[in-house]
Tab-separated table of C-alpha atoms in Angstrom:
chain	number	residue	atom	x	y	z
A	170	MET	CA	-33.851	73.006	-29.924
A	171	LYS	CA	-35.753	71.340	-32.754
A	172	THR	CA	-39.193	69.881	-32.084
A	173	PHE	CA	-40.142	66.544	-33.609
A	174	ALA	CA	-43.788	65.487	-33.935
A	175	TYR	CA	-45.441	62.068	-34.131
A	176	LYS	CA	-49.146	61.193	-34.278
A	177	HIS	CA	-50.670	58.131	-32.609
A	178	ASP	CA	-54.262	56.841	-32.719
A	179	VAL	CA	-55.202	55.122	-29.443
A	180	ARG	CA	-56.206	51.516	-30.087
A	181	MET	CA	-58.663	49.455	-28.065
A	182	ARG	CA	-55.955	47.186	-26.609
A	183	GLU	CA	-54.215	50.237	-25.105
A	184	ALA	CA	-57.232	51.238	-23.007
A	185	ASP	CA	-58.840	49.869	-19.856
A	186	LEU	CA	-62.528	48.982	-19.500
A	187	ALA	CA	-63.409	52.656	-18.997
A	188	GLY	CA	-61.716	53.512	-22.298
A	189	HIS	CA	-58.772	55.344	-20.676
A	190	VAL	CA	-55.227	54.695	-21.864
A	191	PHE	CA	-53.425	52.398	-19.412
A	192	TYR	CA	-50.571	54.532	-18.039
A	193	PRO	CA	-47.545	52.408	-19.179
A	194	ASN	CA	-48.664	52.891	-22.772
A	195	PHE	CA	-47.580	56.535	-22.650
A	196	LEU	CA	-43.986	55.313	-22.370
A	197	ALA	CA	-44.559	53.007	-25.355
A	198	TYR	CA	-45.864	55.978	-27.349
A	199	THR	CA	-42.706	57.974	-26.654
A	200	ASP	CA	-40.587	54.934	-27.626
A	201	ASP	CA	-42.490	54.647	-30.919
A	202	ALA	CA	-41.982	58.350	-31.605
A	203	ARG	CA	-38.260	58.141	-30.822
A	204	HIS	CA	-37.742	55.115	-33.085
A	205	HIS	CA	-39.663	56.917	-35.842
A	206	HIS	CA	-37.345	59.953	-35.600
A	207	PHE	CA	-34.219	57.785	-35.574
A	208	LYS	CA	-35.474	55.902	-38.638
A	209	ASN	CA	-36.100	59.193	-40.450
A	210	LEU	CA	-32.486	60.147	-39.718
A	211	GLY	CA	-31.349	56.872	-41.282
A	212	TYR	CA	-30.487	55.339	-37.905
A	213	ASP	CA	-33.016	52.556	-37.459
A	214	LEU	CA	-32.153	49.707	-35.083
A	215	GLU	CA	-30.581	47.607	-37.855
A	216	ARG	CA	-28.112	50.362	-38.741
A	217	GLN	CA	-27.345	50.964	-35.082
A	218	LYS	CA	-26.559	47.266	-34.608
A	219	LYS	CA	-24.348	47.216	-37.744
A	220	GLU	CA	-22.421	50.176	-36.337
A	221	ASP	CA	-22.076	48.467	-32.939
A	222	PHE	CA	-24.122	51.188	-31.262
A	223	ILE	CA	-27.469	51.382	-29.523
A	224	PHE	CA	-29.190	53.705	-27.076
A	225	VAL	CA	-30.301	52.323	-23.728
A	226	VAL	CA	-32.686	53.982	-21.313
A	227	ALA	CA	-30.933	55.137	-18.145
A	228	GLU	CA	-33.732	57.146	-16.537
A	229	VAL	CA	-37.419	57.952	-17.154
A	230	HIS	CA	-39.741	60.501	-15.561
A	231	GLY	CA	-43.406	60.914	-16.444
A	232	PHE	CA	-46.242	63.092	-15.188
A	233	TYR	CA	-49.881	62.362	-15.966
A	234	LEU	CA	-52.207	65.366	-16.152
A	235	LYS	CA	-55.411	64.040	-17.697
A	236	PRO	CA	-56.595	60.845	-19.362
A	237	ALA	CA	-56.329	59.949	-23.006
A	238	VAL	CA	-59.045	57.695	-24.384
A	239	PHE	CA	-59.714	54.971	-26.939
A	240	GLN	CA	-59.878	56.232	-30.568
A	241	GLN	CA	-58.341	59.578	-29.638
A	242	ASP	CA	-55.547	61.051	-31.723
A	243	LEU	CA	-52.492	61.835	-29.627
A	244	TYR	CA	-49.659	64.096	-30.696
A	245	ILE	CA	-46.215	63.396	-29.263
A	246	TYR	CA	-43.730	66.273	-29.409
A	247	MET	CA	-40.078	65.700	-28.550
A	248	ARG	CA	-36.926	67.711	-28.150
A	249	PHE	CA	-33.517	66.095	-27.881
A	250	GLU	CA	-30.752	67.588	-25.734
A	251	LYS	CA	-27.210	66.257	-25.872
A	252	LEU	CA	-25.668	65.597	-22.459
A	253	LYS	CA	-21.939	65.408	-23.014
A	254	SER	CA	-20.727	63.010	-25.729
A	255	LYS	CA	-22.353	59.738	-24.610
A	256	ALA	CA	-25.840	60.640	-23.407
A	257	MET	CA	-28.920	62.608	-24.344
A	258	LYS	CA	-32.113	63.732	-22.666
A	259	ILE	CA	-35.423	63.570	-24.511
A	260	HIS	CA	-38.093	65.998	-23.348
A	261	HIS	CA	-41.622	65.111	-24.463
A	262	VAL	CA	-45.250	66.117	-24.188
A	263	ILE	CA	-48.264	64.107	-25.302
A	264	CYS	CA	-51.194	66.298	-26.348
A	265	THR	CA	-54.766	65.617	-27.370
A	266	GLU	CA	-54.640	68.435	-29.940
A	267	ALA	CA	-52.123	69.131	-32.679
A	268	VAL	CA	-49.833	72.123	-32.239
A	269	PRO	CA	-49.677	74.439	-35.283
A	270	ASP	CA	-46.239	74.753	-36.863
A	271	ASP	CA	-45.978	78.440	-35.908
A	272	LYS	CA	-46.392	77.511	-32.214
A	273	LYS	CA	-43.843	74.656	-32.093
A	274	ASN	CA	-41.115	77.020	-30.872
A	275	LEU	CA	-42.951	77.486	-27.557
A	276	GLU	CA	-41.695	75.811	-24.423
A	277	LEU	CA	-43.118	72.288	-24.381
A	278	SER	CA	-44.879	73.071	-21.106
A	279	GLU	CA	-46.886	75.767	-22.945
A	280	TYR	CA	-48.368	73.357	-25.497
A	281	PRO	CA	-52.172	73.018	-25.356
A	282	SER	CA	-54.100	70.015	-24.066
A	283	ILE	CA	-51.180	68.147	-22.497
A	284	CYS	CA	-52.221	64.820	-21.020
A	285	GLN	CA	-48.728	63.541	-20.160
A	286	HIS	CA	-45.199	64.942	-20.145
A	287	GLY	CA	-41.771	63.776	-19.081
A	288	GLU	CA	-38.206	63.089	-20.025
A	289	THR	CA	-35.952	60.157	-20.760
A	290	VAL	CA	-32.177	60.000	-20.389
A	291	MET	CA	-30.520	57.648	-22.857
A	292	VAL	CA	-26.900	56.517	-23.038
A	293	GLY	CA	-25.056	55.370	-26.157
A	294	VAL	CA	-23.629	51.886	-25.687
A	295	SER	CA	-21.282	49.718	-27.733
A	296	LEU	CA	-23.021	46.378	-28.262
A	297	SER	CA	-19.747	44.421	-28.480
A	298	GLN	CA	-18.024	46.079	-25.509
A	299	LYS	CA	-21.215	46.528	-23.462
A	300	LYS	CA	-20.118	49.923	-22.177
A	301	PRO	CA	-20.951	53.579	-22.900
A	302	THR	CA	-19.628	55.035	-26.136
A	303	THR	CA	-19.780	58.335	-28.027
A	304	ILE	CA	-23.005	59.130	-29.891
A	305	PRO	CA	-22.354	58.860	-33.675
A	306	GLU	CA	-22.299	62.066	-35.725
A	307	GLY	CA	-25.317	60.837	-37.700
A	308	PHE	CA	-27.501	61.788	-34.756
A	309	ALA	CA	-26.365	65.449	-34.843
A	310	PRO	CA	-29.585	66.655	-36.595
A	311	LEU	CA	-31.497	65.791	-33.415
A	312	PHE	CA	-29.768	68.429	-31.350
């Protein structure tokens, strides 16, 4: 599986009074990373809407291992796994240190300085029919 990377700098509004990232923000970081990867594939939200297709979140799991803090660089690494023709699972880790390119083939659980990890199951949906539909071929480079 390919590994996609995204860097995020923790902003003040994302932290509590102690300077720790408020836990729901980790999900926002993975959403930002996912949208960034889709945009790089040429499948931003506007194109998805034009093609009557969008991904919706069906399930989310997250595990928090240590805090992230204000002004810290976070590195989000994702791998996409196709689940049949209409769904995919995104595995992710959020690290406080960058992973060198020669180490990105490791299992995600072996990455250094993980502060949060989890997975999201997403289903492709037709906007007009409001029901699951096949993932377009344009997303094939993810898998």
